[in-house]
Amino acid sequence: MKILGIETSCDETAAAVVEDGTVVHSNVISSQIPLHRKTGGVVPEVAAREHVLKIIPVIDEALFRAKTTIDEIDAIAVTQGPGLLSSLVIGVTAATTLAVAKKKPLIPVNHIAGHIYANWLGEDPDDPVRFPLIVLTVSGGHNELVMMKSHCDFIILGETLDDAAGEAFDKVARILGLGYPGGPQVSRAAEAGNALCFKLPRALSGDKNFDFSFSGLKTAVLNLVRNEHEKEGALSTEFIADVAASFEEAVCDVLTTKLLRAAEKHKVREVHLAGGVSANRRLRAMTKEKIAKMPPSSRNLTLRHSSDLSYCTDNAAMIAAAGYFQLKTHGSKEVAVLADPGLSMYHS
Ligand code: KG4
Ligand code: ZN
């Protein structure tokens, strides 16, 4: 089954054609990063206007690259939320119009469910994903620990009480005077730094707690930087690298500790990393290192994350994949597409 996926929840206009939730025939992303670099962040009105300009050409390009036509598409999946309403409405309007005009089923997809299903893209039939599993979803706007016992069954074990991990990366990048988007910039700066240089807080690290909080960590970085400004005037490259590395270490430590503690508690077979921050090299490496040090019964946990970095950040292939499994699991439903019921929509 071939699904056309459409994603416009924030600042990427994206369309993709995916077969059976795993085989990517095309994945077109028109990024607005250069536009938002000028303001250091996304201005919703600017993002929405850009989506209007790009949505039709991006859909056309996705069909063209997949060597197919809209008539050969079996269903249309679109991000219904969460996201910027003025951005979401452009994708939803395009998808609804196409679905009605071409009499195709329309599948409204939760954006985080999309990120989760990025780990099915390019799945090796000889090494299929095995349930139960726990996914750490780490994005700019969202940060959850999700357990899945089967397809499209999402149980939220924990979530952020304030900033998401990606948001913390973006804010720390601003504090350090690094560019936009912050995650990759902080990560690059951290490569030259000493992660043990500054001892930064690890919030909510209690045994039973699967929620996250990163605002205290961000404030700790802000205080370090203010003190350095008062003492030295300007920030040295070395100082920036050490703060970036210590910050990255603290975020990854909290994320991986909770992910693996949850994996042990629920005796799952796999752990997945998903969302923009799952592109982070230290997060991937630390998860692997910690799995190797787990008790023998948990050491054969399978770790999955996308090898293609464009599947970690916002894209439409993941929306088409989630749409496929949603359709297969729950069938086509008449849904108000902008009324996003949340990630746990199908958990009974
Ligand atoms: O999933 P995503 O594309 O959009 C949302 O749904 O929010 O995630 C974007 C977030 C941004 O905060 C960005 O700074 C972060 O992912 N990010 C990273 C890296 N690449 C992107 N954070 C840390 N390290 C990276 N390599
Ligand atoms: Zn996202």
mmCIF file of N, CA and C in Angstrom, residues 276-347:
data_model
loop_
_atom_site.group_PDB
_atom_site.id
_atom_site.type_symbol
_atom_site.label_atom_id
_atom_site.label_comp_id
_atom_site.label_asym_id
_atom_site.label_seq_id
_atom_site.Cartn_x
_atom_site.Cartn_y
_atom_site.Cartn_z
ATOM 1 N N GLY A 276 14.115 14.883 16.762
ATOM 2 C CA GLY A 276 15.295 15.652 16.333
ATOM 3 C C GLY A 276 16.548 15.392 17.162
ATOM 4 N N VAL A 277 16.410 15.311 18.494
ATOM 5 C CA VAL A 277 17.590 15.130 19.355
ATOM 6 C C VAL A 277 18.173 13.716 19.221
ATOM 7 N N SER A 278 17.400 12.790 18.642
ATOM 8 C CA SER A 278 17.951 11.433 18.454
ATOM 9 C C SER A 278 19.061 11.429 17.408
ATOM 10 N N ALA A 279 19.234 12.559 16.713
ATOM 11 C CA ALA A 279 20.368 12.689 15.774
ATOM 12 C C ALA A 279 21.668 12.909 16.551
ATOM 13 N N ASN A 280 21.553 13.236 17.839
ATOM 14 C CA ASN A 280 22.738 13.582 18.642
ATOM 15 C C ASN A 280 23.662 12.377 18.848
ATOM 16 N N ARG A 281 24.927 12.572 18.489
ATOM 17 C CA ARG A 281 25.888 11.454 18.534
ATOM 18 C C ARG A 281 26.181 10.983 19.948
ATOM 19 N N ARG A 282 26.284 11.947 20.881
ATOM 20 C CA ARG A 282 26.594 11.565 22.266
ATOM 21 C C ARG A 282 25.438 10.757 22.874
ATOM 22 N N LEU A 283 24.202 11.140 22.530
ATOM 23 C CA LEU A 283 23.037 10.416 23.052
ATOM 24 C C LEU A 283 23.057 8.966 22.567
ATOM 25 N N ARG A 284 23.364 8.782 21.289
ATOM 26 C CA ARG A 284 23.405 7.427 20.722
ATOM 27 C C ARG A 284 24.520 6.605 21.370
ATOM 28 N N ALA A 285 25.697 7.236 21.477
ATOM 29 C CA ALA A 285 26.852 6.511 22.024
ATOM 30 C C ALA A 285 26.635 6.168 23.493
ATOM 31 N N MET A 286 26.089 7.133 24.257
ATOM 32 C CA MET A 286 25.908 6.887 25.692
ATOM 33 C C MET A 286 24.881 5.779 25.927
ATOM 34 N N THR A 287 23.822 5.738 25.113
ATOM 35 C CA THR A 287 22.820 4.676 25.267
ATOM 36 C C THR A 287 23.486 3.317 25.062
ATOM 37 N N LYS A 288 24.310 3.243 24.021
ATOM 38 C CA LYS A 288 24.993 1.980 23.717
ATOM 39 C C LYS A 288 25.937 1.580 24.856
ATOM 40 N N GLU A 289 26.700 2.563 25.341
ATOM 41 C CA GLU A 289 27.653 2.288 26.438
ATOM 42 C C GLU A 289 26.916 1.778 27.675
ATOM 43 N N LYS A 290 25.789 2.428 28.000
ATOM 44 C CA LYS A 290 25.069 2.036 29.217
ATOM 45 C C LYS A 290 24.394 0.667 29.071
ATOM 46 N N ILE A 291 23.936 0.341 27.855
ATOM 47 C CA ILE A 291 23.322 -0.988 27.650
ATOM 48 C C ILE A 291 24.381 -2.064 27.917
ATOM 49 N N ALA A 292 25.596 -1.803 27.453
ATOM 50 C CA ALA A 292 26.678 -2.786 27.630
ATOM 51 C C ALA A 292 27.006 -3.004 29.107
ATOM 52 N N LYS A 293 26.665 -2.031 29.956
ATOM 53 C CA LYS A 293 26.969 -2.173 31.395
ATOM 54 C C LYS A 293 25.757 -2.646 32.201
ATOM 55 N N MET A 294 24.658 -2.963 31.528
ATOM 56 C CA MET A 294 23.439 -3.384 32.256
ATOM 57 C C MET A 294 23.589 -4.816 32.773
ATOM 58 N N PRO A 295 22.703 -5.231 33.703
ATOM 59 C CA PRO A 295 22.747 -6.620 34.168
ATOM 60 C C PRO A 295 22.607 -7.569 32.978
ATOM 61 N N PRO A 296 23.192 -8.778 33.061
ATOM 62 C CA PRO A 296 23.200 -9.706 31.920
ATOM 63 C C PRO A 296 21.827 -9.900 31.278
ATOM 64 N N SER A 297 20.745 -9.925 32.084
ATOM 65 C CA SER A 297 19.407 -10.167 31.521
ATOM 66 C C SER A 297 18.961 -9.055 30.569
ATOM 67 N N SER A 298 19.496 -7.848 30.719
ATOM 68 C CA SER A 298 19.065 -6.719 29.866
ATOM 69 C C SER A 298 20.082 -6.380 28.783
ATOM 70 N N ARG A 299 21.226 -7.069 28.801
ATOM 71 C CA ARG A 299 22.305 -6.651 27.921
ATOM 72 C C ARG A 299 22.011 -6.897 26.427
ATOM 73 N N ASN A 300 21.070 -7.808 26.156
ATOM 74 C CA ASN A 300 20.772 -8.030 24.727
ATOM 75 C C ASN A 300 19.596 -7.212 24.216
ATOM 76 N N LEU A 301 19.330 -6.094 24.915
ATOM 77 C CA LEU A 301 18.339 -5.128 24.436
ATOM 78 C C LEU A 301 18.763 -4.617 23.063
ATOM 79 N N THR A 302 17.825 -4.554 22.127
ATOM 80 C CA THR A 302 18.150 -3.982 20.813
ATOM 81 C C THR A 302 17.946 -2.467 20.866
ATOM 82 N N LEU A 303 18.944 -1.725 20.416
ATOM 83 C CA LEU A 303 18.832 -0.259 20.339
ATOM 84 C C LEU A 303 18.586 0.126 18.888
ATOM 85 N N ARG A 304 17.523 0.912 18.645
ATOM 86 C CA ARG A 304 17.290 1.390 17.270
ATOM 87 C C ARG A 304 17.186 2.901 17.249
ATOM 88 N N HIS A 305 17.768 3.477 16.220
ATOM 89 C CA HIS A 305 17.557 4.890 15.894
ATOM 90 C C HIS A 305 17.790 4.962 14.403
ATOM 91 N N SER A 306 17.357 6.046 13.814
ATOM 92 C CA SER A 306 17.446 6.096 12.366
ATOM 93 C C SER A 306 18.876 6.325 11.897
ATOM 94 N N SER A 307 19.304 5.532 10.887
ATOM 95 C CA SER A 307 20.654 5.761 10.370
ATOM 96 C C SER A 307 20.646 6.980 9.440
ATOM 97 N N ASP A 308 19.477 7.291 8.895
ATOM 98 C CA ASP A 308 19.343 8.466 8.035
ATOM 99 C C ASP A 308 18.896 9.652 8.909
ATOM 100 N N LEU A 309 19.776 10.651 9.044
ATOM 101 C CA LEU A 309 19.468 11.757 9.963
ATOM 102 C C LEU A 309 18.229 12.549 9.541
ATOM 103 N N SER A 310 17.897 12.507 8.239
ATOM 104 C CA SER A 310 16.718 13.270 7.807
ATOM 105 C C SER A 310 15.423 12.611 8.303
ATOM 106 N N TYR A 311 15.505 11.372 8.801
ATOM 107 C CA TYR A 311 14.318 10.736 9.391
ATOM 108 C C TYR A 311 14.175 11.092 10.880
ATOM 109 N N CYS A 312 15.231 11.675 11.481
ATOM 110 C CA CYS A 312 15.150 12.046 12.903
ATOM 111 C C CYS A 312 14.403 13.363 13.068
ATOM 112 N N THR A 313 14.797 14.365 12.288
ATOM 113 C CA THR A 313 14.116 15.658 12.360
ATOM 114 C C THR A 313 12.822 15.575 11.525
ATOM 115 N N ASP A 314 12.050 16.660 11.519
ATOM 116 C CA ASP A 314 10.726 16.598 10.899
ATOM 117 C C ASP A 314 10.778 16.211 9.417
ATOM 118 N N ASN A 315 9.948 15.252 9.051
ATOM 119 C CA ASN A 315 9.875 14.785 7.661
ATOM 120 C C ASN A 315 8.494 14.154 7.458
ATOM 121 N N ALA A 316 8.157 13.883 6.193
ATOM 122 C CA ALA A 316 6.820 13.335 5.928
ATOM 123 C C ALA A 316 6.838 11.826 5.753
ATOM 124 N N ALA A 317 8.034 11.231 5.573
ATOM 125 C CA ALA A 317 8.100 9.771 5.441
ATOM 126 C C ALA A 317 7.606 9.125 6.736
ATOM 127 N N MET A 318 7.997 9.719 7.866
ATOM 128 C CA MET A 318 7.576 9.156 9.163
ATOM 129 C C MET A 318 6.051 9.273 9.333
ATOM 130 N N ILE A 319 5.460 10.330 8.765
ATOM 131 C CA ILE A 319 3.998 10.515 8.872
ATOM 132 C C ILE A 319 3.290 9.457 8.015
ATOM 133 N N ALA A 320 3.852 9.190 6.825
ATOM 134 C CA ALA A 320 3.266 8.156 5.956
ATOM 135 C C ALA A 320 3.382 6.786 6.625
ATOM 136 N N ALA A 321 4.530 6.522 7.296
ATOM 137 C CA ALA A 321 4.725 5.231 7.970
ATOM 138 C C ALA A 321 3.716 5.071 9.108
ATOM 139 N N ALA A 322 3.602 6.099 9.944
ATOM 140 C CA ALA A 322 2.644 6.030 11.058
ATOM 141 C C ALA A 322 1.225 5.872 10.511
ATOM 142 N N GLY A 323 0.936 6.578 9.418
ATOM 143 C CA GLY A 323 -0.394 6.504 8.797
ATOM 144 C C GLY A 323 -0.709 5.087 8.343
ATOM 145 N N TYR A 324 0.286 4.421 7.771
ATOM 146 C CA TYR A 324 0.093 3.042 7.299
ATOM 147 C C TYR A 324 -0.283 2.116 8.471
ATOM 148 N N PHE A 325 0.518 2.183 9.556
ATOM 149 C CA PHE A 325 0.265 1.270 10.686
ATOM 150 C C PHE A 325 -1.048 1.620 11.389
ATOM 151 N N GLN A 326 -1.367 2.907 11.386
ATOM 152 C CA GLN A 326 -2.636 3.355 11.976
ATOM 153 C C GLN A 326 -3.826 2.797 11.184
ATOM 154 N N LEU A 327 -3.717 2.881 9.867
ATOM 155 C CA LEU A 327 -4.791 2.387 8.992
ATOM 156 C C LEU A 327 -4.940 0.874 9.139
ATOM 157 N N LYS A 328 -3.774 0.192 9.215
ATOM 158 C CA LYS A 328 -3.785 -1.265 9.336
ATOM 159 C C LYS A 328 -4.359 -1.710 10.683
ATOM 160 N N THR A 329 -4.031 -0.934 11.725
ATOM 161 C CA THR A 329 -4.451 -1.329 13.073
ATOM 162 C C THR A 329 -5.899 -0.926 13.359
ATOM 163 N N HIS A 330 -6.243 0.272 12.978
ATOM 164 C CA HIS A 330 -7.554 0.799 13.403
ATOM 165 C C HIS A 330 -8.511 1.109 12.262
ATOM 166 N N GLY A 331 -8.072 0.942 11.021
ATOM 167 C CA GLY A 331 -8.926 1.264 9.885
ATOM 168 C C GLY A 331 -9.056 2.758 9.682
ATOM 169 N N SER A 332 -9.773 3.127 8.648
ATOM 170 C CA SER A 332 -9.954 4.551 8.350
ATOM 171 C C SER A 332 -11.101 5.082 9.202
ATOM 172 N N LYS A 333 -10.875 6.245 9.812
ATOM 173 C CA LYS A 333 -11.923 6.794 10.671
ATOM 174 C C LYS A 333 -12.320 8.161 10.172
ATOM 175 N N GLU A 334 -13.549 8.521 10.441
ATOM 176 C CA GLU A 334 -13.965 9.893 10.164
ATOM 177 C C GLU A 334 -13.475 10.730 11.345
ATOM 178 N N VAL A 335 -12.488 11.560 11.128
ATOM 179 C CA VAL A 335 -11.945 12.319 12.259
ATOM 180 C C VAL A 335 -11.880 13.796 11.883
ATOM 181 N N ALA A 336 -12.106 14.642 12.882
ATOM 182 C CA ALA A 336 -11.901 16.073 12.675
ATOM 183 C C ALA A 336 -10.392 16.279 12.679
ATOM 184 N N VAL A 337 -9.817 16.558 11.536
ATOM 185 C CA VAL A 337 -8.372 16.452 11.413
ATOM 186 C C VAL A 337 -7.568 17.421 12.270
ATOM 187 N N LEU A 338 -8.122 18.562 12.623
ATOM 188 C CA LEU A 338 -7.304 19.460 13.446
ATOM 189 C C LEU A 338 -7.530 19.249 14.942
ATOM 190 N N ALA A 339 -8.448 18.353 15.299
ATOM 191 C CA ALA A 339 -8.686 18.099 16.716
ATOM 192 C C ALA A 339 -7.792 16.948 17.152
ATOM 193 N N ASP A 340 -6.528 17.229 17.420
ATOM 194 C CA ASP A 340 -5.572 16.178 17.760
ATOM 195 C C ASP A 340 -5.867 15.605 19.145
ATOM 196 N N PRO A 341 -6.197 14.316 19.228
ATOM 197 C CA PRO A 341 -6.538 13.751 20.529
ATOM 198 C C PRO A 341 -5.330 13.368 21.367
ATOM 199 N N GLY A 342 -4.123 13.556 20.851
ATOM 200 C CA GLY A 342 -2.921 13.249 21.632
ATOM 201 C C GLY A 342 -2.372 11.885 21.302
ATOM 202 N N LEU A 343 -1.165 11.636 21.835
ATOM 203 C CA LEU A 343 -0.433 10.425 21.475
ATOM 204 C C LEU A 343 -1.114 9.154 21.965
ATOM 205 N N SER A 344 -1.732 9.241 23.144
ATOM 206 C CA SER A 344 -2.308 8.024 23.711
ATOM 207 C C SER A 344 -3.708 7.778 23.183
ATOM 208 N N MET A 345 -4.006 8.324 21.973
ATOM 209 C CA MET A 345 -5.367 8.283 21.438
ATOM 210 C C MET A 345 -5.950 6.887 21.330
ATOM 211 N N TYR A 346 -5.116 5.888 21.041
ATOM 212 C CA TYR A 346 -5.676 4.566 20.807
ATOM 213 C C TYR A 346 -5.413 3.593 21.951
ATOM 214 N N HIS A 347 -4.802 4.109 23.037
ATOM 215 C CA HIS A 347 -4.567 3.186 24.150
ATOM 216 C C HIS A 347 -5.836 3.031 24.970
#
